[in-house]
PDB file of C-alpha atoms in Angstrom:
ATOM      1  CA  UNK S   1     102.716 115.200  54.259  1.00  0.00           C
ATOM      2  CA  UNK S   2     101.209 116.199  57.601  1.00  0.00           C
ATOM      3  CA  UNK S   3      98.534 118.882  57.580  1.00  0.00           C
ATOM      4  CA  UNK S   4      97.799 121.549  60.148  1.00  0.00           C
ATOM      5  CA  UNK S   5      95.707 120.261  63.058  1.00  0.00           C
ATOM      6  CA  UNK S   6      91.996 120.974  62.957  1.00  0.00           C
ATOM      7  CA  UNK S   7      89.849 122.247  65.808  1.00  0.00           C
ATOM      8  CA  UNK S   8      89.519 118.637  66.965  1.00  0.00           C
ATOM      9  CA  UNK S   9      93.302 118.239  66.873  1.00  0.00           C
ATOM     10  CA  UNK S  10      93.844 121.389  68.903  1.00  0.00           C
ATOM     11  CA  UNK S  11      91.231 120.244  71.440  1.00  0.00           C
ATOM     12  CA  UNK S  12      92.886 116.831  71.851  1.00  0.00           C
ATOM     13  CA  UNK S  13      96.318 118.455  72.085  1.00  0.00           C
ATOM     14  CA  UNK S  14      95.182 120.937  74.699  1.00  0.00           C
ATOM     15  CA  UNK S  15      93.319 118.335  76.711  1.00  0.00           C
ATOM     16  CA  UNK S  16      95.734 115.401  76.521  1.00  0.00           C
ATOM     17  CA  UNK S  17      99.165 117.026  76.215  1.00  0.00           C
ATOM     18  CA  UNK S  18      98.711 119.925  78.575  1.00  0.00           C
ATOM     19  CA  UNK S  19      96.822 117.879  81.148  1.00  0.00           C
ATOM     20  CA  UNK S  20      99.561 115.220  81.043  1.00  0.00           C
ATOM     21  CA  UNK S  21     102.130 117.994  81.494  1.00  0.00           C
ATOM     22  CA  UNK S  22     100.152 119.407  84.407  1.00  0.00           C
ATOM     23  CA  UNK S  23     100.057 116.011  86.093  1.00  0.00           C
ATOM     24  CA  UNK S  24     103.819 115.623  85.569  1.00  0.00           C
ATOM     25  CA  UNK S  25     104.326 119.043  87.184  1.00  0.00           C
ATOM     26  CA  UNK S  26     101.985 117.975  89.987  1.00  0.00           C
ATOM     27  CA  UNK S  27     104.085 114.863  90.578  1.00  0.00           C
ATOM     28  CA  UNK S  28     107.213 116.993  90.775  1.00  0.00           C
ATOM     29  CA  UNK S  29     105.626 119.375  93.282  1.00  0.00           C
ATOM     30  CA  UNK S  30     104.248 116.582  95.468  1.00  0.00           C
ATOM     31  CA  UNK S  31     107.589 114.737  95.499  1.00  0.00           C
ATOM     32  CA  UNK S  32     109.431 117.939  96.444  1.00  0.00           C
ATOM     33  CA  UNK S  33     106.918 118.511  99.270  1.00  0.00           C
ATOM     34  CA  UNK S  34     107.484 114.903 100.371  1.00  0.00           C
ATOM     35  CA  UNK S  35     111.281 115.319 100.376  1.00  0.00           C
ATOM     36  CA  UNK S  36     111.189 118.632 102.223  1.00  0.00           C
ATOM     37  CA  UNK S  37     108.736 117.204 104.754  1.00  0.00           C
ATOM     38  CA  UNK S  38     111.030 114.285 105.484  1.00  0.00           C
ATOM     39  CA  UNK S  39     114.090 116.534 105.722  1.00  0.00           C
ATOM     40  CA  UNK S  40     112.458 118.763 108.330  1.00  0.00           C
ATOM     41  CA  UNK S  41     111.057 115.786 110.243  1.00  0.00           C
ATOM     42  CA  UNK S  42     107.397 116.364 109.303  1.00  0.00           C
ATOM     43  CA  UNK S  43     106.557 113.757 106.619  1.00  0.00           C
ATOM     44  CA  UNK S  44     103.359 114.354 104.681  1.00  0.00           C
ATOM     45  CA  UNK S  45     101.057 111.338 104.870  1.00  0.00           C
ATOM     46  CA  UNK S  46      99.204 111.930 101.607  1.00  0.00           C
ATOM     47  CA  UNK S  47     102.168 112.506  99.285  1.00  0.00           C
ATOM     48  CA  UNK S  48     102.770 108.904  98.168  1.00  0.00           C
ATOM     49  CA  UNK S  49      99.124 108.321  97.334  1.00  0.00           C
ATOM     50  CA  UNK S  50      98.860 111.651  95.518  1.00  0.00           C
ATOM     51  CA  UNK S  51     101.978 110.829  93.485  1.00  0.00           C
ATOM     52  CA  UNK S  52     100.544 107.445  92.534  1.00  0.00           C
ATOM     53  CA  UNK S  53      97.190 108.902  91.450  1.00  0.00           C
ATOM     54  CA  UNK S  54      98.840 111.703  89.456  1.00  0.00           C
ATOM     55  CA  UNK S  55     101.081 109.130  87.781  1.00  0.00           C
ATOM     56  CA  UNK S  56      98.059 107.043  86.746  1.00  0.00           C
ATOM     57  CA  UNK S  57      96.436 110.135  85.226  1.00  0.00           C
ATOM     58  CA  UNK S  58      99.679 111.091  83.463  1.00  0.00           C
ATOM     59  CA  UNK S  59     100.071 107.630  81.905  1.00  0.00           C
ATOM     60  CA  UNK S  60      96.505 107.501  80.576  1.00  0.00           C
ATOM     61  CA  UNK S  61      96.698 111.053  79.207  1.00  0.00           C
ATOM     62  CA  UNK S  62     100.067 110.261  77.640  1.00  0.00           C
ATOM     63  CA  UNK S  63      98.519 107.256  75.923  1.00  0.00           C
ATOM     64  CA  UNK S  64      95.957 109.486  74.232  1.00  0.00           C
ATOM     65  CA  UNK S  65      98.648 112.038  73.358  1.00  0.00           C
ATOM     66  CA  UNK S  66     100.754 109.305  71.767  1.00  0.00           C
ATOM     67  CA  UNK S  67      97.963 108.361  69.388  1.00  0.00           C
ATOM     68  CA  UNK S  68      97.500 112.019  68.427  1.00  0.00           C
ATOM     69  CA  UNK S  69     101.120 112.263  67.328  1.00  0.00           C
ATOM     70  CA  UNK S  70     101.130 108.724  65.848  1.00  0.00           C
ATOM     71  CA  UNK S  71     103.767 107.578  68.316  1.00  0.00           C
ATOM     72  CA  UNK S  72     101.957 104.443  69.327  1.00  0.00           C
ATOM     73  CA  UNK S  73     103.610 101.069  69.045  1.00  0.00           C
ATOM     74  CA  UNK S  74     103.600  99.585  65.583  1.00  0.00           C
ATOM     75  CA  UNK S  75     105.363  96.482  64.403  1.00  0.00           C
ATOM     76  CA  UNK S  76     106.916  97.809  61.205  1.00  0.00           C
ATOM     77  CA  UNK S  77     109.117  94.762  60.651  1.00  0.00           C
ATOM     78  CA  UNK S  78     106.096  92.474  60.420  1.00  0.00           C
ATOM     79  CA  UNK S  79     104.260  94.896  58.162  1.00  0.00           C
ATOM     80  CA  UNK S  80     107.280  95.211  55.873  1.00  0.00           C
ATOM     81  CA  UNK S  81     107.655  91.418  55.679  1.00  0.00           C
ATOM     82  CA  UNK S  82     103.968  90.862  54.957  1.00  0.00           C
ATOM     83  CA  UNK S  83     102.484  90.437  51.490  1.00  0.00           C
ATOM     84  CA  UNK S  84     101.410  93.577  49.651  1.00  0.00           C
ATOM     85  CA  UNK S  85      97.688  92.968  50.372  1.00  0.00           C
ATOM     86  CA  UNK S  86      98.332  92.934  54.101  1.00  0.00           C
ATOM     87  CA  UNK S  87     100.431  96.123  53.853  1.00  0.00           C
ATOM     88  CA  UNK S  88      97.485  97.817  52.157  1.00  0.00           C
ATOM     89  CA  UNK S  89      95.204  96.689  55.008  1.00  0.00           C
ATOM     90  CA  UNK S  90      97.637  97.811  57.728  1.00  0.00           C
ATOM     91  CA  UNK S  91      95.985 101.197  58.291  1.00  0.00           C
ATOM     92  CA  UNK S  92      92.413  99.869  58.551  1.00  0.00           C
ATOM     93  CA  UNK S  93      93.596  97.088  60.870  1.00  0.00           C
ATOM     94  CA  UNK S  94      95.474  99.657  62.985  1.00  0.00           C
ATOM     95  CA  UNK S  95      92.447 101.945  63.200  1.00  0.00           C
ATOM     96  CA  UNK S  96      89.823  99.256  63.858  1.00  0.00           C
ATOM     97  CA  UNK S  97      91.894  97.431  66.474  1.00  0.00           C
ATOM     98  CA  UNK S  98      92.850 100.667  68.245  1.00  0.00           C
ATOM     99  CA  UNK S  99      89.289 102.017  68.316  1.00  0.00           C
ATOM    100  CA  UNK S 100      88.019  98.627  69.487  1.00  0.00           C
ATOM    101  CA  UNK S 101      90.613  98.544  72.273  1.00  0.00           C
ATOM    102  CA  UNK S 102      89.769 102.063  73.439  1.00  0.00           C
ATOM    103  CA  UNK S 103      86.052 101.340  73.202  1.00  0.00           C
ATOM    104  CA  UNK S 104      86.488  98.365  75.525  1.00  0.00           C
ATOM    105  CA  UNK S 105      88.745 100.419  77.793  1.00  0.00           C
ATOM    106  CA  UNK S 106      86.174 103.230  77.965  1.00  0.00           C
ATOM    107  CA  UNK S 107      83.330 100.811  78.707  1.00  0.00           C
ATOM    108  CA  UNK S 108      85.380  99.084  81.415  1.00  0.00           C
ATOM    109  CA  UNK S 109      86.363 102.462  82.857  1.00  0.00           C
ATOM    110  CA  UNK S 110      82.729 103.575  83.032  1.00  0.00           C
ATOM    111  CA  UNK S 111      81.828 100.317  84.792  1.00  0.00           C
ATOM    112  CA  UNK S 112      84.655 100.915  87.266  1.00  0.00           C
ATOM    113  CA  UNK S 113      83.525 104.489  87.935  1.00  0.00           C
ATOM    114  CA  UNK S 114      79.917 103.362  88.468  1.00  0.00           C
ATOM    115  CA  UNK S 115      81.083 100.710  90.914  1.00  0.00           C
ATOM    116  CA  UNK S 116      83.258 103.209  92.799  1.00  0.00           C
ATOM    117  CA  UNK S 117      80.338 105.636  93.077  1.00  0.00           C
ATOM    118  CA  UNK S 118      77.986 102.867  94.235  1.00  0.00           C
ATOM    119  CA  UNK S 119      80.449 101.654  96.874  1.00  0.00           C
ATOM    120  CA  UNK S 120      81.330 105.220  97.984  1.00  0.00           C
ATOM    121  CA  UNK S 121      85.022 104.369  97.844  1.00  0.00           C
ATOM    122  CA  UNK S 122      87.458 106.985  99.092  1.00  0.00           C
ATOM    123  CA  UNK S 123      91.220 107.256  98.880  1.00  0.00           C
ATOM    124  CA  UNK S 124      93.003 106.109 102.037  1.00  0.00           C
ATOM    125  CA  UNK S 125      94.891 109.305 102.895  1.00  0.00           C
ATOM    126  CA  UNK S 126      93.348 111.813 100.505  1.00  0.00           C
ATOM    127  CA  UNK S 127      89.796 112.884 101.173  1.00  0.00           C
ATOM    128  CA  UNK S 128      88.682 112.375  97.572  1.00  0.00           C
ATOM    129  CA  UNK S 129      86.330 109.788  96.091  1.00  0.00           C
ATOM    130  CA  UNK S 130      88.051 107.042  94.101  1.00  0.00           C
ATOM    131  CA  UNK S 131      85.791 107.605  91.102  1.00  0.00           C
ATOM    132  CA  UNK S 132      87.721 110.824  90.485  1.00  0.00           C
ATOM    133  CA  UNK S 133      90.832 108.698  89.954  1.00  0.00           C
ATOM    134  CA  UNK S 134      89.011 106.052  87.889  1.00  0.00           C
ATOM    135  CA  UNK S 135      87.419 108.686  85.658  1.00  0.00           C
ATOM    136  CA  UNK S 136      90.646 108.932  83.663  1.00  0.00           C
ATOM    137  CA  UNK S 137      89.977 105.587  81.941  1.00  0.00           C
ATOM    138  CA  UNK S 138      86.871 106.649  80.004  1.00  0.00           C
ATOM    139  CA  UNK S 139      88.251 110.171  79.512  1.00  0.00           C
ATOM    140  CA  UNK S 140      91.495 108.919  77.981  1.00  0.00           C
ATOM    141  CA  UNK S 141      89.607 106.356  75.880  1.00  0.00           C
ATOM    142  CA  UNK S 142      87.487 109.129  74.346  1.00  0.00           C
ATOM    143  CA  UNK S 143      90.556 111.343  73.845  1.00  0.00           C
ATOM    144  CA  UNK S 144      92.470 108.472  72.214  1.00  0.00           C
ATOM    145  CA  UNK S 145      89.630 107.711  69.782  1.00  0.00           C
ATOM    146  CA  UNK S 146      89.415 111.406  68.886  1.00  0.00           C
ATOM    147  CA  UNK S 147      93.210 111.429  68.478  1.00  0.00           C
ATOM    148  CA  UNK S 148      93.047 108.463  66.104  1.00  0.00           C
ATOM    149  CA  UNK S 149      90.417 110.247  64.007  1.00  0.00           C
ATOM    150  CA  UNK S 150      92.555 113.394  63.951  1.00  0.00           C
ATOM    151  CA  UNK S 151      95.736 111.516  63.045  1.00  0.00           C
ATOM    152  CA  UNK S 152      93.907 109.806  60.176  1.00  0.00           C
ATOM    153  CA  UNK S 153      93.017 113.213  58.780  1.00  0.00           C
ATOM    154  CA  UNK S 154      96.356 114.948  59.305  1.00  0.00           C
ATOM    155  CA  UNK S 155      99.081 112.309  59.702  1.00  0.00           C
ATOM    156  CA  UNK S 156      97.907 109.337  57.666  1.00  0.00           C
ATOM    157  CA  UNK S 157     101.310 109.117  55.978  1.00  0.00           C
ATOM    158  CA  UNK S 158     102.918 108.447  59.357  1.00  0.00           C
ATOM    159  CA  UNK S 159     100.450 105.664  60.141  1.00  0.00           C
ATOM    160  CA  UNK S 160     100.912 103.801  56.874  1.00  0.00           C
ATOM    161  CA  UNK S 161     104.083 102.020  55.907  1.00  0.00           C
ATOM    162  CA  UNK S 162     105.359 103.809  52.807  1.00  0.00           C
ATOM    163  CA  UNK S 163     105.715 101.573  49.760  1.00  0.00           C
ATOM    164  CA  UNK S 164     108.912 103.268  48.662  1.00  0.00           C
ATOM    165  CA  UNK S 165     111.767 103.105  51.115  1.00  0.00           C
ATOM    166  CA  UNK S 166     110.148 100.467  53.282  1.00  0.00           C
ATOM    167  CA  UNK S 167     112.724  98.106  54.656  1.00  0.00           C
ATOM    168  CA  UNK S 168     112.548  94.798  52.897  1.00  0.00           C
ATOM    169  CA  UNK S 169     112.791  91.951  55.320  1.00  0.00           C
ATOM    170  CA  UNK S 170     114.149  88.591  54.252  1.00  0.00           C
ATOM    171  CA  UNK S 171     113.267  86.231  57.070  1.00  0.00           C
ATOM    172  CA  UNK S 172     115.363  83.414  55.570  1.00  0.00           C
ATOM    173  CA  UNK S 173     118.603  85.332  55.983  1.00  0.00           C
ATOM    174  CA  UNK S 174     119.872  85.827  59.554  1.00  0.00           C
ATOM    175  CA  UNK S 175     120.821  89.266  60.840  1.00  0.00           C
ATOM    176  CA  UNK S 176     123.695  87.960  62.943  1.00  0.00           C
ATOM    177  CA  UNK S 177     126.243  85.322  62.066  1.00  0.00           C
ATOM    178  CA  UNK S 178     127.805  83.440  64.959  1.00  0.00           C
ATOM    179  CA  UNK S 179     131.149  81.816  64.373  1.00  0.00           C
ATOM    180  CA  UNK S 180     132.892  79.351  66.585  1.00  0.00           C
ATOM    181  CA  UNK S 181     135.841  80.721  68.451  1.00  0.00           C
ATOM    182  CA  UNK S 182     139.378  79.499  67.776  1.00  0.00           C
ATOM    183  CA  UNK S 183     140.774  76.945  70.147  1.00  0.00           C
ATOM    184  CA  UNK S 184     144.478  77.099  70.950  1.00  0.00           C
TER     185      UNK S 184
END
């Protein structure tokens, strides 16, 4: 049974979910400005780039939010078909591989941000440094790791494949039978 979120859970929810929602609202506003600008014959040059950057931020924040609510991709069919020992190790494998992935993503994101600062890169039409855009990689990596920790404390039952009620998979028996059609 899921527990109430802790202070960490509320922080991750506020940061990831609301920031992702704010970027989605920002995309909507920028696209409306772009449409209105084109309709009145005064297109806005920065709108496409702003939409793209907001979308990148929204995707990375949504990734962290998905791990908070345990809505990340899992291959339940393979887990259900696996031997009992592997099913018992599914949660540790899930946690270790996810934290490892986000650790690498955070490290790569920090390297990218350092490079963008060193090169003084700027967006083409927006007068903002590119490191502001790249900063989302390490931020979302940290948020995702915190979300994994929180979901382990409050939603562990959603991460694990329940022993009772788990779909049994018989890989020897096909799901679909194909029969030959009748010839006249």
